[in-house]
C-alpha atoms as a printed R data frame, in Angstrom:
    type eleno elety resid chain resno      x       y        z
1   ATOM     1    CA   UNK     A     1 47.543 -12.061 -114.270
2   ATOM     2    CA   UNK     A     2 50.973 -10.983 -113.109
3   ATOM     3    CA   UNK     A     3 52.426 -11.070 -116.807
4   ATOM     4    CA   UNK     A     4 49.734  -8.113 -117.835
5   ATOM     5    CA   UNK     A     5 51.104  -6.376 -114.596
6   ATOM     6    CA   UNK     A     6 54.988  -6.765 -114.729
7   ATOM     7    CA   UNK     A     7 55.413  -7.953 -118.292
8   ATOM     8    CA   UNK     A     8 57.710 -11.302 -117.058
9   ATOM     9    CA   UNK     A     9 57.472 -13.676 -119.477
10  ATOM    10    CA   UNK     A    10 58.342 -16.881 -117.403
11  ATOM    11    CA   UNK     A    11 55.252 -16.357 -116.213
12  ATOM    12    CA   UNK     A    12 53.419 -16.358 -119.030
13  ATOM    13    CA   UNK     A    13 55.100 -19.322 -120.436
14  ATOM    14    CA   UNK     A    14 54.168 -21.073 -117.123
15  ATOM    15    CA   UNK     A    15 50.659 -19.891 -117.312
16  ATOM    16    CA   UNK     A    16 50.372 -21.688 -120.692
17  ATOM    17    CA   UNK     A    17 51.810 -24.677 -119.230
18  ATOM    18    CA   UNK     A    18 49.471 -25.314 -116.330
19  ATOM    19    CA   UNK     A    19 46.516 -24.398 -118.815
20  ATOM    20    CA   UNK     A    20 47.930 -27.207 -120.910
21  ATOM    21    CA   UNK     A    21 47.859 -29.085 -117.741
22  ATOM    22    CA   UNK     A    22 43.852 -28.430 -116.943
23  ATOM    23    CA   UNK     A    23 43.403 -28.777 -120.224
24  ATOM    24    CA   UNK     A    24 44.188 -32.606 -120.469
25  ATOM    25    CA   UNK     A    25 42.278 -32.714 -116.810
26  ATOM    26    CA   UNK     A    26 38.841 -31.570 -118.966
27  ATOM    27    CA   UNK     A    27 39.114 -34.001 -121.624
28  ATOM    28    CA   UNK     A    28 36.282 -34.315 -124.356
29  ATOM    29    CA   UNK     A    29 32.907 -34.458 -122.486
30  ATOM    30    CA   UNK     A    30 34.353 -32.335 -119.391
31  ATOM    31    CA   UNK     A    31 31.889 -29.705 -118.681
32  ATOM    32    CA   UNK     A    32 34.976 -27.143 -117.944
33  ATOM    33    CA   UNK     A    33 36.629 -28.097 -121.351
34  ATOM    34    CA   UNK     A    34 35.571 -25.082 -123.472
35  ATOM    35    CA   UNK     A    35 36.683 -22.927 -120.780
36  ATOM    36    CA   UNK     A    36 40.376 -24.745 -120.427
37  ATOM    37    CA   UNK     A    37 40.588 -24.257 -124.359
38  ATOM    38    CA   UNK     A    38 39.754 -20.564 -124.044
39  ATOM    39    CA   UNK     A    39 42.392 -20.172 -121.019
40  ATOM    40    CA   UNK     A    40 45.076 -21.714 -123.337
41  ATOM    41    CA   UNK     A    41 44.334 -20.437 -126.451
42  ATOM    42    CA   UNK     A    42 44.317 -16.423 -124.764
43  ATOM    43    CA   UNK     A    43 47.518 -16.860 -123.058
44  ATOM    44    CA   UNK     A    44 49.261 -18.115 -126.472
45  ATOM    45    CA   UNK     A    45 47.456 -15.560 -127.903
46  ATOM    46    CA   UNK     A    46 49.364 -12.921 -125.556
47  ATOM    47    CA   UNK     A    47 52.468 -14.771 -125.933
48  ATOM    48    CA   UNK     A    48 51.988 -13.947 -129.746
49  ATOM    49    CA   UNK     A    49 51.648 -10.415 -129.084
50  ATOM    50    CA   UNK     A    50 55.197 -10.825 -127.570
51  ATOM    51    CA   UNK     A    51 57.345 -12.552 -129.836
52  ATOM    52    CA   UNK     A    52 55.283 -13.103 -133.192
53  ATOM    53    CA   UNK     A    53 55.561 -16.651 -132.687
54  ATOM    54    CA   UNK     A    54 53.147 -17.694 -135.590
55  ATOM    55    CA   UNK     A    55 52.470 -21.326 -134.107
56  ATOM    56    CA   UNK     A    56 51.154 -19.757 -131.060
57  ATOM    57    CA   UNK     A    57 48.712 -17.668 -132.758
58  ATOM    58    CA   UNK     A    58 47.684 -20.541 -135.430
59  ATOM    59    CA   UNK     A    59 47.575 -22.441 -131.978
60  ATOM    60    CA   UNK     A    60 45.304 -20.121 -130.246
61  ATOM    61    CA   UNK     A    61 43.137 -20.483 -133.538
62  ATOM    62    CA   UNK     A    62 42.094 -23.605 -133.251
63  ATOM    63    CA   UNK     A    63 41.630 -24.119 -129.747
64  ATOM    64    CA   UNK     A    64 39.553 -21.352 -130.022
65  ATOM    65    CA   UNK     A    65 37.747 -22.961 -133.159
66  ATOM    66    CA   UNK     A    66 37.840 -26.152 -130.696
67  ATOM    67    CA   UNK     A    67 36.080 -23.902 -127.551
68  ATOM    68    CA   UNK     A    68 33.475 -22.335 -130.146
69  ATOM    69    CA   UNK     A    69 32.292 -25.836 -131.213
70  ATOM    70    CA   UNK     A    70 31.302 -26.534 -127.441
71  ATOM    71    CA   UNK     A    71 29.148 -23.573 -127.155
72  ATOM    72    CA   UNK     A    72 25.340 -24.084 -128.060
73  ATOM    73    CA   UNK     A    73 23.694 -21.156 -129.667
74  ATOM    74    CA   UNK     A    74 22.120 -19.894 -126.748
75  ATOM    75    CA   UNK     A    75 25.116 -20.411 -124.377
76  ATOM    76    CA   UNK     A    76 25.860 -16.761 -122.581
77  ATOM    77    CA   UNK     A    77 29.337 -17.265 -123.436
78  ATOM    78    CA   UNK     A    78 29.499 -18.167 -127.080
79  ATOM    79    CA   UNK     A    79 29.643 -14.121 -128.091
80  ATOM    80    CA   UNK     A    80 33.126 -14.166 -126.432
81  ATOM    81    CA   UNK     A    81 34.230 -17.069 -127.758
82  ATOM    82    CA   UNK     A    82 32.898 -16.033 -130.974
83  ATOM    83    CA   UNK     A    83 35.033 -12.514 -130.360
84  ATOM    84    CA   UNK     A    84 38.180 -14.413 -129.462
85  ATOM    85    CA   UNK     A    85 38.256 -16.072 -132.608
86  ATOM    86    CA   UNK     A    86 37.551 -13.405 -134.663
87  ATOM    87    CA   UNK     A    87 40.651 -11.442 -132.458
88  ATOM    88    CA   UNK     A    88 43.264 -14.357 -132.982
89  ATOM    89    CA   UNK     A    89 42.551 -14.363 -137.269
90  ATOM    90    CA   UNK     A    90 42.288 -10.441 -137.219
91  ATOM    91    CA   UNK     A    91 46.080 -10.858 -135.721
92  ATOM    92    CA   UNK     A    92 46.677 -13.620 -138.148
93  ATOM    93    CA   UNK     A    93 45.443 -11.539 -141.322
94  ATOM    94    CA   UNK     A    94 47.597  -8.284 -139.764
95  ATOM    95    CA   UNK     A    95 50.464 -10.733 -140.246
96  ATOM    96    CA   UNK     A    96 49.779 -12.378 -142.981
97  ATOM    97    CA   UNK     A    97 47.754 -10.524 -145.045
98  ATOM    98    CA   UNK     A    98 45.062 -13.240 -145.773
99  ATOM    99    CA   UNK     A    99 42.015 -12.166 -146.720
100 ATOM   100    CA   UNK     A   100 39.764 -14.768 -145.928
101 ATOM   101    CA   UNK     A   101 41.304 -14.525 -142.114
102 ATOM   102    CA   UNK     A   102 39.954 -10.896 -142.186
103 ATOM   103    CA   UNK     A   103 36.566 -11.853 -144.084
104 ATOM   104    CA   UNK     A   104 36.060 -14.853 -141.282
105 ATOM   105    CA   UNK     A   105 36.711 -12.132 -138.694
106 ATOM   106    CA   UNK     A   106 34.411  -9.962 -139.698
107 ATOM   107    CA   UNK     A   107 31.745 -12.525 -139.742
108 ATOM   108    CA   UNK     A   108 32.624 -13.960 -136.146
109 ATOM   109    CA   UNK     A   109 32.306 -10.747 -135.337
110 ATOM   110    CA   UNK     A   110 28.557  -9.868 -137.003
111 ATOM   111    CA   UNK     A   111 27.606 -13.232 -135.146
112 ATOM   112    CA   UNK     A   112 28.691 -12.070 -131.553
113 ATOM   113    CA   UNK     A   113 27.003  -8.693 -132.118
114 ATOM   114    CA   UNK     A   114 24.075 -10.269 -132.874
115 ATOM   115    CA   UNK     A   115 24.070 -11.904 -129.414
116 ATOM   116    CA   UNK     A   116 24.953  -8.748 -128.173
117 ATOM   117    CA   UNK     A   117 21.203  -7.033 -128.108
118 ATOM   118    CA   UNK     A   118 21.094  -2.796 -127.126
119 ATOM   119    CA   UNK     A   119 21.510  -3.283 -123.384
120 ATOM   120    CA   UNK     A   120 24.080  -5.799 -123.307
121 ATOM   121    CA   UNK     A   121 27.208  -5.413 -121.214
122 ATOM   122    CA   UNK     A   122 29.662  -6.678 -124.124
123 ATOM   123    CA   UNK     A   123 27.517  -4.284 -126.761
124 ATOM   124    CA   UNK     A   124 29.500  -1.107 -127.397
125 ATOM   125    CA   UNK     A   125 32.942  -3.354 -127.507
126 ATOM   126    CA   UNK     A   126 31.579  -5.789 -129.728
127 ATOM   127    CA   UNK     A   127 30.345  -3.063 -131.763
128 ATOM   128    CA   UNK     A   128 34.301  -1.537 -131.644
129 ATOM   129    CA   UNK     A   129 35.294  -5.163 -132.572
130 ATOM   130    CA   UNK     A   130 33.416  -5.269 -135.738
131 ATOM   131    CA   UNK     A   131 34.339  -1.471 -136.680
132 ATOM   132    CA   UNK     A   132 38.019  -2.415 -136.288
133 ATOM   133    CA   UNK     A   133 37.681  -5.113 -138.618
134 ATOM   134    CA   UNK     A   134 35.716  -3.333 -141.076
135 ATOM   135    CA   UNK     A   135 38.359  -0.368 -141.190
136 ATOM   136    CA   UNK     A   136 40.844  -3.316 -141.817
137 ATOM   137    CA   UNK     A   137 38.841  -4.811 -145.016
138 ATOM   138    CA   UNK     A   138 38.393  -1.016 -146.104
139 ATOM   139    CA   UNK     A   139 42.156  -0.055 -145.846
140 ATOM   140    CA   UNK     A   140 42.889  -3.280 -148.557
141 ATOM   141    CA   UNK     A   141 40.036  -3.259 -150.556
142 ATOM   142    CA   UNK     A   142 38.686   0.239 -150.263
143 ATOM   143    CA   UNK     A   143 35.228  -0.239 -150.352
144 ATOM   144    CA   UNK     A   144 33.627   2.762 -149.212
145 ATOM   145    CA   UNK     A   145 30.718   0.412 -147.657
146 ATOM   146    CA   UNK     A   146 33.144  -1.471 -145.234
147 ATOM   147    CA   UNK     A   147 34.604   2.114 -144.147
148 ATOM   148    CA   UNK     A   148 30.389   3.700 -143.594
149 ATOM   149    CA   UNK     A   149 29.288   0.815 -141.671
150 ATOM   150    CA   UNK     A   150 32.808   1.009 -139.601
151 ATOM   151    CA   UNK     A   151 31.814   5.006 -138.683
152 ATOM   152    CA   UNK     A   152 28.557   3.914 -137.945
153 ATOM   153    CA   UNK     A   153 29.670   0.978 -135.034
154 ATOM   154    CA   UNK     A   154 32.016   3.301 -133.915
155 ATOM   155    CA   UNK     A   155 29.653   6.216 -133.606
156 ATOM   156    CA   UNK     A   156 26.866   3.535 -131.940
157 ATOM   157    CA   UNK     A   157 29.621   2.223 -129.490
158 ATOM   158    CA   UNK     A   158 30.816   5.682 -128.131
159 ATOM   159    CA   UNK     A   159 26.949   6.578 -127.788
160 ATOM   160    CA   UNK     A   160 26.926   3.709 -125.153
161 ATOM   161    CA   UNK     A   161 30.277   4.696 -123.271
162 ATOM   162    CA   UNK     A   162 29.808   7.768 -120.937
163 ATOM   163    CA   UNK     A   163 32.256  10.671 -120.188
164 ATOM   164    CA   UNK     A   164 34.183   9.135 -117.244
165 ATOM   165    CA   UNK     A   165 34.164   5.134 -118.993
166 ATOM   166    CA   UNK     A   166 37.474   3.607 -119.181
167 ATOM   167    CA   UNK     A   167 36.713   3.134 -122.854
168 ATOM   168    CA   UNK     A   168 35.604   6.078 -124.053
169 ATOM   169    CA   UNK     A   169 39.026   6.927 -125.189
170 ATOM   170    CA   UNK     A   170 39.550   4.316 -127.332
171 ATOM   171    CA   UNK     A   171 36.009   4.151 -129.008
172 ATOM   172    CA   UNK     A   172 36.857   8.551 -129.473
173 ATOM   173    CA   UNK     A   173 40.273   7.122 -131.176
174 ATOM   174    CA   UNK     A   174 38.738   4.559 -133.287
175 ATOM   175    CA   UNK     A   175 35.968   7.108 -134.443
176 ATOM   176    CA   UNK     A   176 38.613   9.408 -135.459
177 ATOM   177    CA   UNK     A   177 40.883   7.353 -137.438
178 ATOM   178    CA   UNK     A   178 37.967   6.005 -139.402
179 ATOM   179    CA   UNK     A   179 36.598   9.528 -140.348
């Protein structure tokens, strides 16, 4: 989208209008529905990472809570919806410091690993996802568990990134600051 490119925020704010507009074009039923909640609820999620607007980000909660409810077990795209919410309440507990956002994270996040077998595309940064959120739990509650199984994600995630991957970098960074 242009906004990730040149940062402009008009667009952004008319991104989330005209997914507010497809939105109420897929009403309940509409077999593109989950995907216009998803849409609306990223792009308030990015406008969130911009201005800390809290009602975006409880927003982008519950469409994504809304999007999640439309996806059937089995659906190939339920482990990113699953990841999405778990990235909105991580954001939410960073900001609020609730620890039932961060526990529900970390438990969206065990769910889309599991639907993330060893060969999976989405593996190694589902596995980063639930390492992050681990180190999170660790630095409030300091159990040394949450902080062992966080090095051990991290080390199973860079294991399936290659010298050369674009995110090999950040899986070497996330290693380090969790040893």
């Amino acid at each position: 989208m242009r906004f990730e490119q040149r940062g402009i925020m008009s667009d952004l704010d008319e991104a989330i209008e005209l997914h507010r507009a497809a939105l109420l074009l897929n009403p309940p039923g509409h077999l593109s529905r989950s995907l216009s909640l998803n849409n609306l609820a990223i792009s308030l999620h990015d406008r969130f990472k911009q201005w800390s607007t809290m009602s975006d980000l409880d927003e982008a909660i519950e469409l994504h809570r809304a999007a999640l409810l439309l996806y059937p077990p089995s659906h190939s795209d339920r482990s990113v919806s699953l990841d999405n919410l778990a990235a909105t309440l991580r954001d939410r507990f960073l900001q609020q410091g609730i620890m039932a956002d961060l526990d529900e994270a970390i438990e969206l996040h065990r769910a889309a690993l599991l639907l993330c077998p060893p060969g999976h595309s989405d593996r190694s940064m589902s596995l980063n996802n639930l390492a992050a959120t681990l180190h999170d739990r660790f630095e409030q509650r300091g159990v040394m568990s949450d902080l062992d199984e966080a090095i051990e994600l991290d080390r199973a995630a860079l294991l399936l990134l290659p010298p050369g991957h674009s995110d090999r970098s950040m899986s070497l960074n996330n290693l380090a600051a969790s040893l």
